[in-house]
Amino acid sequence: MQTSKKNKNIIGIIQSFLILILVVLIICMMIQISRLQGTARVINYAGLVRGATQREVKLEITGNQNDELIKYLDDILLGLRYQDGHYNLVKLSDEEYQEKLKIQSDYWDKLKTEIEAVRSKGYENTDIVNMSEIYFAMADETVSAAESYSEKIATKIRTIELLSALDMLILVILVIMQTLKAMQMAMQNRLLEQKAFIDAHTGLPNKNACNELLNKKDIITGSTACIMFDLNNLKTVNDTMGHSAGDQLIMNFSKLLRSVIPEKDFVGRYGGDEFIAVIYHTNEAEIKEILKVLYREKDRLNSYENQIPIDYACGWALSSDNMSCTMQMLLDDADANMYKNKQLCKEYTGRRIKTNSIKGIRI
């Protein structure tokens, strides 16, 4: 019991720890997802800067000035670096990306100065073409850094998902283990309960089960009969043939009762050599018929060689004779009739008593 309780506590601690880990993993995943949000937009606009700058340089070379495009590029770079501007861009928390973006932004300022020189001196007198190629390479590195950052976040999310799935799997396994353990305990408890109400020797309900039935205080409404049996000569068999023979006699008698009395009705071992039967929805004729069959079956068994002779006294009572009786009152009446029958059996040993004056007398 102590070991079981200790194991249960350990499993409880493990479950609490796993739940805590799962909560932490979920929080980490939410953080990573928030970081990933907007990354695709950043990559898209970083690539847009790369292409739009080349277009601006070509326009300037051909003499088509476009200050709006320059302002557009300024706004995008500002948004990429500081999360400002009109394009809902986020600032990526990645050192490599930020370093590449700063170099690109600084070089953009130089490129804008060169564009001014193109406008005043002509592109032939500037290094605009070479600078635009350098800027394109810088922008390409920035895009690659943003993509790498995005892949890192995605990898972290996949790892967290895997760890979360593993954590939940372990939790499910522990829950299943606890459920199975609880089912096992419930089954064991049911077996213990059954053992508490089952006679170990005969397999019939024991005295506890009989008392539980008899202790019901309700008035019997249906026509119910109670039969009390007392196994004769058990002490003699124990003294002369040994207790194993006595045990066999008890077993044989219990099998006899259970084979004759209908399965729907109750048969229990009330004491050492006392048995009771409760017949539901019955009448006097049916009870007498059951007792006749029981007596004939007893004689048939006793005819076998090496069979320990079965003999018994019995008495019965019917609830219809007393419309306000309880099960205990019915048993008391059956017990009184059984005692009378036992006394008559002693007086007329070896004879069949042919009378209906006392309920329970064998006929």
Short mmCIF file of N, CA and C in Angstrom, two decimals, residues 49-127:
data_model
loop_
_atom_site.label_atom_id
_atom_site.label_comp_id
_atom_site.label_asym_id
_atom_site.label_seq_id
_atom_site.Cartn_x
_atom_site.Cartn_y
_atom_site.Cartn_z
N VAL A 49 13.41 46.32 -52.43
CA VAL A 49 14.44 47.37 -52.41
C VAL A 49 15.54 47.05 -53.42
N ARG A 50 15.93 45.82 -53.43
CA ARG A 50 16.99 45.38 -54.35
C ARG A 50 16.62 45.66 -55.80
N GLY A 51 15.42 45.31 -56.18
CA GLY A 51 15.00 45.52 -57.56
C GLY A 51 14.68 46.97 -57.87
N ALA A 52 14.02 47.65 -56.92
CA ALA A 52 13.63 49.03 -57.15
C ALA A 52 14.83 49.95 -57.26
N THR A 53 15.90 49.65 -56.53
CA THR A 53 17.11 50.47 -56.61
C THR A 53 17.74 50.37 -58.00
N GLN A 54 17.76 49.17 -58.54
CA GLN A 54 18.29 49.00 -59.90
C GLN A 54 17.45 49.79 -60.91
N ARG A 55 16.15 49.80 -60.70
CA ARG A 55 15.27 50.56 -61.60
C ARG A 55 15.54 52.05 -61.48
N GLU A 56 15.75 52.53 -60.23
CA GLU A 56 16.03 53.95 -60.03
C GLU A 56 17.34 54.35 -60.70
N VAL A 57 18.35 53.50 -60.60
CA VAL A 57 19.64 53.80 -61.23
C VAL A 57 19.48 53.88 -62.76
N LYS A 58 18.74 52.96 -63.34
CA LYS A 58 18.52 52.97 -64.79
C LYS A 58 17.78 54.23 -65.23
N LEU A 59 16.77 54.63 -64.39
CA LEU A 59 16.04 55.85 -64.73
C LEU A 59 16.96 57.06 -64.71
N GLU A 60 17.83 57.13 -63.72
CA GLU A 60 18.74 58.28 -63.61
C GLU A 60 19.73 58.28 -64.77
N ILE A 61 20.20 57.10 -65.15
CA ILE A 61 21.15 57.03 -66.26
C ILE A 61 20.51 57.53 -67.56
N THR A 62 19.22 57.23 -67.72
CA THR A 62 18.52 57.64 -68.94
C THR A 62 17.95 59.05 -68.84
N GLY A 63 18.25 59.74 -67.71
CA GLY A 63 17.81 61.11 -67.55
C GLY A 63 16.41 61.27 -67.03
N ASN A 64 15.81 60.20 -66.51
CA ASN A 64 14.45 60.27 -65.96
C ASN A 64 14.52 60.30 -64.43
N GLN A 65 14.53 61.48 -63.90
CA GLN A 65 14.64 61.62 -62.44
C GLN A 65 13.33 61.19 -61.77
N ASN A 66 13.46 60.50 -60.64
CA ASN A 66 12.28 60.01 -59.94
C ASN A 66 12.50 60.14 -58.43
N ASP A 67 12.22 61.33 -57.92
CA ASP A 67 12.40 61.57 -56.49
C ASP A 67 11.41 60.76 -55.64
N GLU A 68 10.22 60.49 -56.20
CA GLU A 68 9.23 59.71 -55.45
C GLU A 68 9.73 58.29 -55.21
N LEU A 69 10.41 57.70 -56.19
CA LEU A 69 10.95 56.36 -56.02
C LEU A 69 12.06 56.36 -54.96
N ILE A 70 12.88 57.44 -54.96
CA ILE A 70 13.92 57.55 -53.95
C ILE A 70 13.31 57.64 -52.55
N LYS A 71 12.25 58.47 -52.41
CA LYS A 71 11.57 58.60 -51.12
C LYS A 71 10.94 57.26 -50.71
N TYR A 72 10.40 56.54 -51.69
CA TYR A 72 9.80 55.22 -51.44
C TYR A 72 10.83 54.26 -50.87
N LEU A 73 12.05 54.30 -51.47
CA LEU A 73 13.13 53.44 -51.00
C LEU A 73 13.61 53.86 -49.61
N ASP A 74 13.65 55.18 -49.38
CA ASP A 74 14.03 55.67 -48.05
C ASP A 74 13.06 55.16 -46.98
N ASP A 75 11.76 55.23 -47.29
CA ASP A 75 10.74 54.81 -46.32
C ASP A 75 10.86 53.30 -46.02
N ILE A 76 11.11 52.52 -47.06
CA ILE A 76 11.22 51.07 -46.85
C ILE A 76 12.42 50.75 -45.97
N LEU A 77 13.57 51.35 -46.28
CA LEU A 77 14.77 51.09 -45.49
C LEU A 77 14.60 51.55 -44.05
N LEU A 78 13.90 52.69 -43.88
CA LEU A 78 13.63 53.18 -42.53
C LEU A 78 12.75 52.19 -41.76
N GLY A 79 11.74 51.66 -42.47
CA GLY A 79 10.84 50.68 -41.83
C GLY A 79 11.56 49.39 -41.49
N LEU A 80 12.47 48.96 -42.37
CA LEU A 80 13.21 47.73 -42.13
C LEU A 80 14.15 47.86 -40.93
N ARG A 81 14.75 49.03 -40.78
CA ARG A 81 15.72 49.22 -39.71
C ARG A 81 15.08 49.55 -38.37
N TYR A 82 14.03 50.38 -38.40
CA TYR A 82 13.49 50.91 -37.14
C TYR A 82 12.00 50.60 -36.92
N GLN A 83 11.41 49.80 -37.80
CA GLN A 83 10.00 49.48 -37.71
C GLN A 83 9.14 50.74 -37.80
N ASP A 84 9.62 51.69 -38.57
CA ASP A 84 8.89 52.93 -38.80
C ASP A 84 8.36 52.93 -40.23
N GLY A 85 7.72 53.98 -40.62
CA GLY A 85 7.27 54.10 -42.00
C GLY A 85 5.81 53.70 -42.17
N HIS A 86 5.43 53.56 -43.43
CA HIS A 86 4.01 53.35 -43.75
C HIS A 86 3.72 51.94 -44.26
N TYR A 87 4.63 50.99 -44.05
CA TYR A 87 4.47 49.68 -44.69
C TYR A 87 4.33 48.53 -43.68
N ASN A 88 4.11 48.85 -42.43
CA ASN A 88 3.88 47.84 -41.38
C ASN A 88 4.98 46.78 -41.35
N LEU A 89 6.21 47.26 -41.43
CA LEU A 89 7.34 46.35 -41.40
C LEU A 89 7.82 46.15 -39.97
N VAL A 90 8.36 44.97 -39.68
CA VAL A 90 8.85 44.68 -38.33
C VAL A 90 10.37 44.68 -38.34
N LYS A 91 10.91 44.90 -37.18
CA LYS A 91 12.36 44.88 -37.01
C LYS A 91 12.78 43.48 -36.59
N LEU A 92 13.54 42.81 -37.44
CA LEU A 92 13.98 41.45 -37.13
C LEU A 92 15.08 41.47 -36.08
N SER A 93 14.92 40.60 -35.04
CA SER A 93 15.91 40.55 -33.96
C SER A 93 17.00 39.56 -34.32
N ASP A 94 17.77 39.91 -35.35
CA ASP A 94 18.86 39.05 -35.78
C ASP A 94 20.08 39.93 -36.06
N GLU A 95 21.19 39.65 -35.38
CA GLU A 95 22.38 40.50 -35.49
C GLU A 95 22.94 40.52 -36.90
N GLU A 96 23.01 39.35 -37.50
CA GLU A 96 23.57 39.28 -38.86
C GLU A 96 22.73 40.09 -39.85
N TYR A 97 21.42 39.93 -39.74
CA TYR A 97 20.54 40.67 -40.64
C TYR A 97 20.66 42.17 -40.40
N GLN A 98 20.65 42.59 -39.12
CA GLN A 98 20.73 44.01 -38.82
C GLN A 98 22.07 44.61 -39.29
N GLU A 99 23.13 43.82 -39.17
CA GLU A 99 24.44 44.30 -39.63
C GLU A 99 24.45 44.49 -41.15
N LYS A 100 23.89 43.49 -41.86
CA LYS A 100 23.83 43.59 -43.32
C LYS A 100 22.95 44.77 -43.74
N LEU A 101 21.83 44.95 -43.04
CA LEU A 101 20.92 46.04 -43.38
C LEU A 101 21.55 47.40 -43.12
N LYS A 102 22.33 47.52 -42.04
CA LYS A 102 22.99 48.80 -41.75
C LYS A 102 24.01 49.14 -42.84
N ILE A 103 24.79 48.13 -43.24
CA ILE A 103 25.77 48.36 -44.31
C ILE A 103 25.07 48.79 -45.60
N GLN A 104 23.93 48.10 -45.88
CA GLN A 104 23.17 48.44 -47.09
C GLN A 104 22.61 49.85 -47.00
N SER A 105 22.07 50.22 -45.83
CA SER A 105 21.47 51.55 -45.64
C SER A 105 22.53 52.64 -45.77
N ASP A 106 23.70 52.41 -45.16
CA ASP A 106 24.78 53.40 -45.25
C ASP A 106 25.23 53.56 -46.70
N TYR A 107 25.30 52.43 -47.40
CA TYR A 107 25.73 52.51 -48.80
C TYR A 107 24.65 53.17 -49.67
N TRP A 108 23.40 53.05 -49.25
CA TRP A 108 22.31 53.71 -49.98
C TRP A 108 22.49 55.23 -49.93
N ASP A 109 22.93 55.73 -48.77
CA ASP A 109 23.19 57.16 -48.67
C ASP A 109 24.28 57.59 -49.65
N LYS A 110 25.33 56.76 -49.80
CA LYS A 110 26.39 57.06 -50.77
C LYS A 110 25.85 56.99 -52.20
N LEU A 111 24.97 56.01 -52.42
CA LEU A 111 24.42 55.85 -53.77
C LEU A 111 23.54 57.04 -54.12
N LYS A 112 22.81 57.55 -53.12
CA LYS A 112 21.98 58.74 -53.39
C LYS A 112 22.86 59.94 -53.73
N THR A 113 24.00 60.04 -53.06
CA THR A 113 24.93 61.13 -53.38
C THR A 113 25.44 60.99 -54.81
N GLU A 114 25.69 59.76 -55.23
CA GLU A 114 26.16 59.51 -56.59
C GLU A 114 25.07 59.82 -57.61
N ILE A 115 23.81 59.58 -57.19
CA ILE A 115 22.69 59.92 -58.09
C ILE A 115 22.63 61.42 -58.31
N GLU A 116 22.87 62.19 -57.24
CA GLU A 116 22.93 63.65 -57.39
C GLU A 116 24.04 64.05 -58.35
N ALA A 117 25.15 63.32 -58.26
CA ALA A 117 26.27 63.62 -59.18
C ALA A 117 25.89 63.30 -60.62
N VAL A 118 25.13 62.22 -60.80
CA VAL A 118 24.66 61.87 -62.16
C VAL A 118 23.81 62.99 -62.73
N ARG A 119 22.94 63.52 -61.88
CA ARG A 119 22.05 64.59 -62.33
C ARG A 119 22.81 65.86 -62.70
N SER A 120 23.93 66.11 -62.01
CA SER A 120 24.68 67.35 -62.27
C SER A 120 25.80 67.18 -63.30
N LYS A 121 26.42 66.00 -63.39
CA LYS A 121 27.59 65.82 -64.26
C LYS A 121 27.37 64.80 -65.36
N GLY A 122 26.25 64.02 -65.24
CA GLY A 122 26.06 62.95 -66.22
C GLY A 122 26.64 61.65 -65.70
N TYR A 123 26.00 60.55 -66.06
CA TYR A 123 26.42 59.29 -65.45
C TYR A 123 27.79 58.85 -65.93
N GLU A 124 28.23 59.38 -67.13
CA GLU A 124 29.54 58.98 -67.64
C GLU A 124 30.66 59.45 -66.72
N ASN A 125 30.40 60.50 -66.00
CA ASN A 125 31.41 61.10 -65.12
C ASN A 125 31.27 60.61 -63.67
N THR A 126 30.52 59.56 -63.48
CA THR A 126 30.31 59.02 -62.12
C THR A 126 30.59 57.51 -62.11
N ASP A 127 30.55 56.96 -60.89
CA ASP A 127 30.75 55.52 -60.71
C ASP A 127 29.41 54.82 -60.39
#
